């Protein structure tokens, strides 16, 4: 009457969850950086556009 209880190995589930959390965190930080520097990028694009005029003589 020795019954062994088999426990499912959830190693890959834990690895998948950890990878998901890490990737989500990286994407959130990257998005935050994009939002933070968006006004500066807009100013740089505007300056580049204003300097890109042709002088006709």
Short mmCIF file of C-alpha atoms in Angstrom, two decimals:
data_model
loop_
_atom_site.label_atom_id
_atom_site.label_comp_id
_atom_site.label_asym_id
_atom_site.label_seq_id
_atom_site.Cartn_x
_atom_site.Cartn_y
_atom_site.Cartn_z
CA UNK A 1 0.00 0.00 0.00
CA UNK A 2 2.80 2.37 -0.82
CA UNK A 3 1.31 4.91 -3.20
CA UNK A 4 3.59 7.58 -4.59
CA UNK A 5 2.05 10.89 -5.41
CA UNK A 6 3.48 12.17 -8.66
CA UNK A 7 4.10 15.90 -8.71
CA UNK A 8 4.06 17.57 -12.08
CA UNK A 9 7.30 19.22 -13.05
CA UNK A 10 6.53 22.89 -13.57
CA UNK A 11 10.07 24.01 -14.33
CA UNK A 12 9.30 25.16 -17.88
CA UNK A 13 6.18 26.98 -16.73
CA UNK A 14 8.27 28.91 -14.21
CA UNK A 15 10.92 29.66 -16.84
CA UNK A 16 8.24 30.85 -19.27
CA UNK A 17 6.65 33.09 -16.67
CA UNK A 18 10.03 34.55 -15.70
CA UNK A 19 10.90 35.27 -19.34
CA UNK A 20 7.49 36.88 -19.88
CA UNK A 21 7.92 39.13 -16.84
CA UNK A 22 11.45 40.14 -17.85
CA UNK A 23 10.49 40.90 -21.46
CA UNK A 24 7.43 42.85 -20.33
CA UNK A 25 9.59 44.89 -17.94
CA UNK A 26 12.11 45.67 -20.67
CA UNK A 27 9.37 46.74 -23.08
CA UNK A 28 7.77 48.98 -20.45
CA UNK A 29 11.10 50.69 -19.74
CA UNK A 30 11.76 51.11 -23.46
CA UNK A 31 8.31 52.64 -24.00
CA UNK A 32 8.88 54.99 -21.08
CA UNK A 33 12.17 56.13 -22.62
CA UNK A 34 10.46 56.74 -25.96
CA UNK A 35 7.74 58.84 -24.32
CA UNK A 36 10.26 60.80 -22.25
CA UNK A 37 12.38 61.85 -25.24
CA UNK A 38 9.55 62.34 -27.76
CA UNK A 39 9.44 66.16 -27.37
CA UNK A 40 13.20 66.42 -27.87
CA UNK A 41 13.00 64.23 -30.97
CA UNK A 42 10.17 66.39 -32.31
CA UNK A 43 12.25 69.55 -31.82
CA UNK A 44 15.22 67.96 -33.56
CA UNK A 45 13.03 66.88 -36.48
CA UNK A 46 11.53 70.37 -36.75
CA UNK A 47 14.99 71.95 -36.73
CA UNK A 48 16.20 69.52 -39.38
CA UNK A 49 13.15 70.29 -41.53
CA UNK A 50 13.65 74.05 -41.19
CA UNK A 51 17.33 73.75 -42.14
CA UNK A 52 16.48 71.61 -45.16
CA UNK A 53 15.49 74.45 -47.45
CA UNK A 54 16.97 75.10 -50.83
CA UNK A 55 18.32 78.50 -51.74
CA UNK A 56 17.41 79.39 -55.28
CA UNK A 57 19.33 82.17 -56.94
#
